[in-house]
mmCIF file of C-alpha atoms in Angstrom:
data_model
loop_
_atom_site.group_PDB
_atom_site.id
_atom_site.type_symbol
_atom_site.label_atom_id
_atom_site.label_comp_id
_atom_site.label_asym_id
_atom_site.label_seq_id
_atom_site.Cartn_x
_atom_site.Cartn_y
_atom_site.Cartn_z
ATOM 1 C CA MET A 1 9.815 51.372 98.294
ATOM 2 C CA THR A 2 6.172 52.436 98.007
ATOM 3 C CA PRO A 3 3.267 49.920 97.981
ATOM 4 C CA ASN A 4 2.501 50.700 94.317
ATOM 5 C CA ALA A 5 6.067 50.124 93.133
ATOM 6 C CA LYS A 6 6.606 47.321 90.632
ATOM 7 C CA LYS A 7 9.741 45.515 89.527
ATOM 8 C CA PHE A 8 10.686 44.911 85.907
ATOM 9 C CA LYS A 9 13.774 43.592 84.135
ATOM 10 C CA VAL A 10 15.880 45.009 81.316
ATOM 11 C CA GLY A 11 18.423 42.397 80.289
ATOM 12 C CA LEU A 12 20.030 41.102 83.473
ATOM 13 C CA ASP A 13 19.202 44.195 85.534
ATOM 14 C CA GLU A 14 16.120 44.870 87.672
ATOM 15 C CA TYR A 15 14.413 48.225 88.166
ATOM 16 C CA TRP A 16 11.624 49.710 90.286
ATOM 17 C CA SER A 17 8.818 51.564 88.559
ATOM 18 C CA VAL A 18 7.221 53.961 91.069
ATOM 19 C CA PRO A 19 4.172 56.164 90.333
ATOM 20 C CA ALA A 20 5.169 59.829 90.484
ATOM 21 C CA GLU A 21 2.339 60.620 92.902
ATOM 22 C CA ASP A 22 3.908 58.246 95.444
ATOM 23 C CA LEU A 23 7.011 60.438 95.697
ATOM 24 C CA PRO A 24 5.816 64.054 95.844
ATOM 25 C CA GLU A 25 8.726 65.020 98.095
ATOM 26 C CA MET A 26 11.203 64.617 95.222
ATOM 27 C CA GLY A 27 9.991 67.904 93.808
ATOM 28 C CA ILE A 28 10.342 66.821 90.156
ATOM 29 C CA SER A 29 7.454 67.109 87.741
ATOM 30 C CA VAL A 30 7.186 63.720 86.085
ATOM 31 C CA VAL A 31 4.277 62.335 84.112
ATOM 32 C CA GLY A 32 4.092 58.618 84.720
ATOM 33 C CA ASN A 33 6.638 56.764 86.841
ATOM 34 C CA TYR A 34 10.056 57.212 88.370
ATOM 35 C CA ILE A 35 12.562 54.491 87.477
ATOM 36 C CA PHE A 36 15.124 53.298 90.054
ATOM 37 C CA PRO A 37 17.650 50.454 89.825
ATOM 38 C CA VAL A 38 17.059 47.640 92.313
ATOM 39 C CA GLU A 39 19.945 47.646 94.770
ATOM 40 C CA LYS A 40 21.185 44.133 95.456
ATOM 41 C CA PRO A 41 22.930 43.133 98.701
ATOM 42 C CA ASP A 42 26.700 43.511 98.364
ATOM 43 C CA ASP A 43 29.228 42.581 101.039
ATOM 44 C CA LYS A 44 31.998 44.239 98.967
ATOM 45 C CA LEU A 45 34.210 41.158 99.275
ATOM 46 C CA LYS A 46 34.144 39.654 95.777
ATOM 47 C CA PHE A 47 32.660 40.152 92.318
ATOM 48 C CA PRO A 48 29.226 38.505 91.870
ATOM 49 C CA SER A 49 30.656 35.711 89.701
ATOM 50 C CA SER A 50 33.448 34.904 92.216
ATOM 51 C CA SER A 51 35.710 33.877 89.345
ATOM 52 C CA SER A 52 39.176 32.702 90.285
ATOM 53 C CA SER A 53 42.175 34.223 88.512
ATOM 54 C CA GLU A 54 44.942 32.584 86.516
ATOM 55 C CA ASN A 55 48.194 34.498 86.360
ATOM 56 C CA MET A 56 50.756 32.890 84.079
ATOM 57 C CA GLY A 57 53.297 34.151 81.569
ATOM 58 C CA PHE A 58 52.191 37.157 79.566
ATOM 59 C CA TYR A 59 48.484 36.659 80.301
ATOM 60 C CA ALA A 60 46.207 37.023 83.305
ATOM 61 C CA THR A 61 42.572 35.941 83.260
ATOM 62 C CA SER A 62 39.591 36.046 85.596
ATOM 63 C CA GLY A 63 36.236 34.776 84.393
ATOM 64 C CA ALA A 64 35.528 36.332 80.991
ATOM 65 C CA ILE A 65 38.290 38.954 81.392
ATOM 66 C CA GLN A 66 41.697 38.420 79.817
ATOM 67 C CA HIS A 67 44.668 40.812 79.758
ATOM 68 C CA PHE A 68 48.120 40.881 78.243
ATOM 69 C CA VAL A 69 50.628 41.713 80.991
ATOM 70 C CA ASN A 70 53.942 43.446 80.436
ATOM 71 C CA ARG A 71 56.121 41.552 82.909
ATOM 72 C CA GLU A 72 58.886 44.115 82.769
ATOM 73 C CA ARG A 73 59.173 46.614 85.584
ATOM 74 C CA PRO A 74 56.295 49.139 85.495
ATOM 75 C CA TYR A 75 58.508 51.860 86.950
ATOM 76 C CA GLY A 76 62.080 52.842 86.088
ATOM 77 C CA PRO A 77 64.233 51.337 83.355
ATOM 78 C CA PRO A 78 63.068 48.115 81.705
ATOM 79 C CA ALA A 79 64.432 44.882 83.092
ATOM 80 C CA PRO A 80 64.611 41.439 81.462
ATOM 81 C CA ILE A 81 61.855 38.991 82.358
ATOM 82 C CA ARG A 82 63.032 36.437 84.863
ATOM 83 C CA PRO A 83 61.401 33.017 85.253
ATOM 84 C CA SER A 84 60.572 33.911 88.843
ATOM 85 C CA ASP A 85 58.535 36.893 87.618
ATOM 86 C CA GLN A 86 56.106 34.745 85.620
ATOM 87 C CA SER A 87 53.775 33.977 88.519
ATOM 88 C CA LYS A 88 54.105 37.224 90.491
ATOM 89 C CA GLY A 89 51.472 39.903 90.856
ATOM 90 C CA PHE A 90 51.381 42.985 88.677
ATOM 91 C CA ALA A 91 50.095 46.563 88.653
ATOM 92 C CA ALA A 92 47.349 47.867 86.381
ATOM 93 C CA ILE A 93 49.910 50.035 84.620
ATOM 94 C CA GLN A 94 51.413 46.820 83.227
ATOM 95 C CA LEU A 95 48.187 45.854 81.406
ATOM 96 C CA ALA A 96 47.984 46.484 77.659
ATOM 97 C CA LEU A 97 44.568 48.130 77.829
ATOM 98 C CA PHE A 98 44.586 50.707 75.079
ATOM 99 C CA ASP A 99 46.186 51.164 71.677
ATOM 100 C CA ASP A 100 45.372 54.542 70.112
ATOM 101 C CA LEU A 101 45.778 53.313 66.545
ATOM 102 C CA GLU A 102 43.716 50.166 67.116
ATOM 103 C CA VAL A 103 40.848 52.198 68.561
ATOM 104 C CA ASP A 104 40.977 54.841 65.831
ATOM 105 C CA PHE A 105 41.128 52.367 62.949
ATOM 106 C CA GLU A 106 38.276 50.315 64.383
ATOM 107 C CA CYS A 107 36.040 53.373 64.758
ATOM 108 C CA LEU A 108 36.899 54.675 61.278
ATOM 109 C CA GLU A 109 36.082 51.303 59.732
ATOM 110 C CA VAL A 110 32.692 51.242 61.473
ATOM 111 C CA LEU A 111 31.881 54.808 60.360
ATOM 112 C CA ASN A 112 32.950 53.981 56.811
ATOM 113 C CA ALA A 113 30.885 50.760 56.761
ATOM 114 C CA HIS A 114 27.782 52.819 57.575
ATOM 115 C CA GLY A 115 28.499 55.237 54.731
ATOM 116 C CA TRP A 116 29.304 58.244 56.907
ATOM 117 C CA LEU A 117 32.765 58.890 55.451
ATOM 118 C CA GLU A 118 34.089 59.833 52.040
ATOM 119 C CA ARG A 119 36.827 57.718 50.459
ATOM 120 C CA ASN A 120 39.429 60.168 51.806
ATOM 121 C CA GLY A 121 38.104 59.729 55.373
ATOM 122 C CA GLU A 122 36.244 63.043 55.558
ATOM 123 C CA ILE A 123 32.631 63.246 56.684
ATOM 124 C CA LYS A 124 30.073 62.840 53.897
ATOM 125 C CA ARG A 125 28.858 66.219 52.611
ATOM 126 C CA ASP A 126 25.221 65.131 52.541
ATOM 127 C CA LEU A 127 25.537 64.060 56.208
ATOM 128 C CA VAL A 128 26.815 67.546 57.067
ATOM 129 C CA ALA A 129 23.801 68.989 55.270
ATOM 130 C CA ASP A 130 21.434 66.726 57.225
ATOM 131 C CA ILE A 131 23.000 67.848 60.516
ATOM 132 C CA ALA A 132 22.720 71.503 59.477
ATOM 133 C CA LYS A 133 19.012 71.048 58.832
ATOM 134 C CA ILE A 134 18.514 70.032 62.461
ATOM 135 C CA ASP A 135 21.186 71.975 64.386
ATOM 136 C CA GLY A 136 21.308 74.984 62.085
ATOM 137 C CA VAL A 137 23.951 76.091 59.587
ATOM 138 C CA CYS A 138 25.635 78.234 62.226
ATOM 139 C CA SER A 139 26.373 75.079 64.259
ATOM 140 C CA ILE A 140 28.789 73.948 61.533
ATOM 141 C CA THR A 141 30.645 77.262 61.693
ATOM 142 C CA LYS A 142 30.769 77.132 65.498
ATOM 143 C CA ALA A 143 32.186 73.597 65.377
ATOM 144 C CA LYS A 144 34.940 74.730 63.008
ATOM 145 C CA ILE A 145 35.840 77.681 65.240
ATOM 146 C CA GLN A 146 35.707 75.768 68.540
ATOM 147 C CA PHE A 147 37.291 72.468 67.507
ATOM 148 C CA GLY A 148 39.556 73.496 64.623
ATOM 149 C CA GLU A 149 40.792 70.537 62.585
ATOM 150 C CA ASN A 150 38.623 68.196 64.682
ATOM 151 C CA TRP A 151 35.337 69.865 63.714
ATOM 152 C CA GLU A 152 34.291 66.851 61.608
ATOM 153 C CA VAL A 153 34.747 64.553 64.607
ATOM 154 C CA LEU A 154 32.301 66.703 66.561
ATOM 155 C CA LEU A 155 29.813 66.612 63.661
ATOM 156 C CA LEU A 156 29.968 62.816 63.586
ATOM 157 C CA GLU A 157 29.016 62.893 67.269
ATOM 158 C CA ARG A 158 26.025 65.082 66.402
ATOM 159 C CA ALA A 159 25.141 62.703 63.562
ATOM 160 C CA ALA A 160 25.138 59.838 66.070
ATOM 161 C CA VAL A 161 22.751 61.815 68.303
ATOM 162 C CA HIS A 162 20.326 62.381 65.440
ATOM 163 C CA PHE A 163 20.668 59.331 63.194
ATOM 164 C CA ALA A 164 22.228 56.393 65.092
ATOM 165 C CA GLU A 165 20.495 53.986 67.437
ATOM 166 C CA PRO A 166 21.679 54.853 70.971
ATOM 167 C CA LEU A 167 24.444 52.516 72.193
ATOM 168 C CA SER A 168 24.688 50.857 68.771
ATOM 169 C CA ARG A 169 28.073 50.002 67.243
ATOM 170 C CA LEU A 170 27.871 53.117 65.059
ATOM 171 C CA TRP A 171 27.016 55.258 68.100
ATOM 172 C CA TYR A 172 30.046 53.934 70.006
ATOM 173 C CA ALA A 173 32.403 54.546 67.064
ATOM 174 C CA ALA A 174 31.327 58.158 66.567
ATOM 175 C CA ASN A 175 31.346 59.003 70.276
ATOM 176 C CA ILE A 176 34.665 57.346 71.119
ATOM 177 C CA ARG A 177 36.470 59.389 68.441
ATOM 178 C CA SER A 178 34.704 62.585 69.529
ATOM 179 C CA LEU A 179 35.604 62.038 73.178
ATOM 180 C CA TYR A 180 39.238 61.449 72.238
ATOM 181 C CA TYR A 181 39.839 64.184 69.657
ATOM 182 C CA ALA A 182 37.254 66.871 70.429
ATOM 183 C CA HIS A 183 36.498 66.634 74.154
ATOM 184 C CA HIS A 184 39.819 65.129 75.329
ATOM 185 C CA ASP A 185 37.911 63.046 77.883
ATOM 186 C CA ASP A 186 40.242 60.074 78.330
ATOM 187 C CA ILE A 187 38.240 58.523 81.161
ATOM 188 C CA ARG A 188 35.069 58.238 79.090
ATOM 189 C CA VAL A 189 37.071 57.022 76.085
ATOM 190 C CA GLY A 190 38.554 54.182 78.139
ATOM 191 C CA TYR A 191 35.192 53.317 79.677
ATOM 192 C CA LEU A 192 33.356 53.213 76.341
ATOM 193 C CA TRP A 193 36.168 51.302 74.636
ATOM 194 C CA ALA A 194 35.992 48.667 77.406
ATOM 195 C CA GLU A 195 32.230 48.407 76.829
ATOM 196 C CA TYR A 196 32.782 48.190 73.064
ATOM 197 C CA ARG A 197 35.227 45.308 73.450
ATOM 198 C CA PHE A 198 32.859 43.547 75.853
ATOM 199 C CA LYS A 199 29.992 43.858 73.361
ATOM 200 C CA MET A 200 32.225 42.495 70.576
ATOM 201 C CA LYS A 201 33.702 39.561 72.486
ATOM 202 C CA MET A 202 31.405 38.529 75.307
ATOM 203 C CA GLU A 203 27.943 40.101 75.161
ATOM 204 C CA LEU A 204 26.530 37.574 72.677
ATOM 205 C CA ASN A 205 27.368 34.667 74.984
ATOM 206 C CA THR A 206 25.942 36.578 77.955
ATOM 207 C CA LEU A 207 22.652 37.187 76.143
ATOM 208 C CA ARG A 208 22.554 33.587 74.927
ATOM 209 C CA GLY A 209 22.952 32.384 78.498
ATOM 210 C CA GLU A 210 20.134 34.640 79.640
ATOM 211 C CA LYS A 211 17.958 33.381 76.768
ATOM 212 C CA VAL A 212 18.629 29.760 77.750
ATOM 213 C CA LEU A 213 17.645 30.489 81.360
ATOM 214 C CA LYS A 214 14.434 32.216 80.260
ATOM 215 C CA ALA A 215 13.593 29.344 77.896
ATOM 216 C CA ALA A 216 14.126 26.808 80.673
ATOM 217 C CA ALA A 217 11.888 28.766 83.040
ATOM 218 C CA LYS A 218 9.214 29.080 80.343
ATOM 219 C CA ALA A 219 9.374 25.357 79.589
ATOM 220 C CA ALA A 220 8.971 24.561 83.267
ATOM 221 C CA ASP A 221 5.936 26.855 83.470
ATOM 222 C CA GLN A 222 4.412 25.270 80.363
ATOM 223 C CA THR A 223 4.965 21.768 81.730
ATOM 224 C CA ASN A 224 3.424 22.761 85.025
ATOM 225 C CA SER A 225 0.441 24.343 83.280
ATOM 226 C CA ALA A 226 -0.080 21.249 81.144
ATOM 227 C CA HIS A 227 -0.483 19.125 84.260
ATOM 228 C CA ILE A 228 -2.751 21.489 86.170
ATOM 229 C CA GLY A 229 -5.884 20.191 84.460
ATOM 230 C CA LEU A 230 -4.937 16.550 85.175
ATOM 231 C CA ARG A 231 -4.190 17.291 88.833
ATOM 232 C CA GLU A 232 -7.475 19.100 89.304
ATOM 233 C CA ALA A 233 -9.409 16.207 87.754
ATOM 234 C CA ARG A 234 -7.630 13.731 90.034
ATOM 235 C CA PHE A 235 -8.297 15.823 93.138
ATOM 236 C CA ARG A 236 -11.979 16.234 92.302
ATOM 237 C CA VAL A 237 -12.367 12.439 92.107
ATOM 238 C CA MET A 238 -10.324 11.879 95.290
ATOM 239 C CA GLU A 239 -12.244 14.528 97.241
ATOM 240 C CA ARG A 240 -15.489 12.881 96.170
ATOM 241 C CA PHE A 241 -14.628 9.239 96.961
ATOM 242 C CA VAL A 242 -12.019 9.318 99.768
ATOM 243 C CA PRO A 243 -14.582 10.081 102.534
ATOM 244 C CA THR A 244 -16.617 6.991 101.579
ATOM 245 C CA ILE A 245 -14.227 4.363 100.172
ATOM 246 C CA GLY A 246 -10.811 5.603 101.342
ATOM 247 C CA PRO A 247 -7.750 6.871 99.414
ATOM 248 C CA ASP A 248 -6.630 3.466 98.023
ATOM 249 C CA LYS A 249 -9.913 2.665 96.282
ATOM 250 C CA ALA A 250 -10.400 6.318 95.298
ATOM 251 C CA ALA A 251 -7.002 6.216 93.568
ATOM 252 C CA ILE A 252 -8.060 3.052 91.725
ATOM 253 C CA GLU A 253 -11.203 4.874 90.624
ATOM 254 C CA CYS A 254 -8.942 7.623 89.145
ATOM 255 C CA GLU A 255 -6.976 4.974 87.253
ATOM 256 C CA LEU A 256 -10.186 3.466 85.871
ATOM 257 C CA ARG A 257 -11.132 6.931 84.610
ATOM 258 C CA GLY A 258 -7.817 7.302 82.743
ATOM 259 C CA LEU A 259 -6.296 9.830 85.136
ATOM 260 C CA GLY A 260 -3.025 7.961 85.663
ATOM 261 C CA SER A 261 -1.856 5.018 87.733
ATOM 262 C CA ALA A 262 -3.433 4.570 91.139
ATOM 263 C CA GLN A 263 -0.003 4.625 92.784
ATOM 264 C CA ALA A 264 0.913 7.986 91.197
ATOM 265 C CA VAL A 265 -2.478 9.461 92.048
ATOM 266 C CA LYS A 266 -2.167 8.400 95.673
ATOM 267 C CA ARG A 267 1.356 9.895 95.995
ATOM 268 C CA GLN A 268 0.129 13.181 94.580
ATOM 269 C CA TRP A 269 -2.895 13.163 96.849
ATOM 270 C CA ASN A 270 -0.711 12.557 99.896
ATOM 271 C CA ARG A 271 1.492 15.514 98.977
ATOM 272 C CA PHE A 272 -1.600 17.626 98.563
ATOM 273 C CA GLN A 273 -2.872 16.551 101.956
ATOM 274 C CA GLY A 274 0.482 17.469 103.472
ATOM 275 C CA GLY A 275 0.523 20.927 101.902
ATOM 276 C CA GLY A 276 3.243 20.013 99.407
ATOM 277 C CA ARG A 277 4.026 21.246 95.889
ATOM 278 C CA ASP A 278 0.935 19.709 94.316
ATOM 279 C CA THR A 279 -1.508 21.922 96.160
ATOM 280 C CA PRO A 280 -3.889 23.195 93.486
ATOM 281 C CA LYS A 281 -4.337 26.900 93.046
#
């Protein structure tokens, strides 16, 4: 990375911010900085959390992930579940990952809660008008021709582009239905639905944990800052008197001046002399 590059964090992830003039060979006209994710060392052996798995009965878990497992045979005719099958491995095809009706109902309820749907489930007429003002009236006709009965699903995607906060719950709901019904992009549907479920079930705890860590680091910095003035006062007295009366009497002098016990002052001074943590900056 270039000498002028700086790191910054967004959530739990780190990024490089690099001035555009430092990378002229990229051939892209950018005003400001390029943004690159910080690549962390990865030996490809385990996930970062190194969570152990529990595989029992109809459920398998690993860390924050939990799945229902169909213990019947994944291929060929179904077979009854045997006790010996309860602790065996399984294939991904046996995981109950996706229920079309569950996904559709969830997304419809979110869209309805935000007032984007009529009582019969159709897109609000005033929302169609708002989209037409931006995309043009002809865009509505093109959507009807290209997507047939799913034209409203496509318009809800456009509404999310214009009126929803990116990656918000409303944005996910509109885009998941559009990917499924209009674009027929099953891979993106599955990926976004997995993210949606993570944000519903686990993201709050993840962010709380990050907040606790940041608060602890801030408290440590504040505590350290609060003691800087006291340390500096002690060291000024010690530096003045140690050459003439020695560290023991100099520490007593600090105590007489209300700078803490002589014993504590002397221990801190000794660490300072040895280049330890108490070295003033």
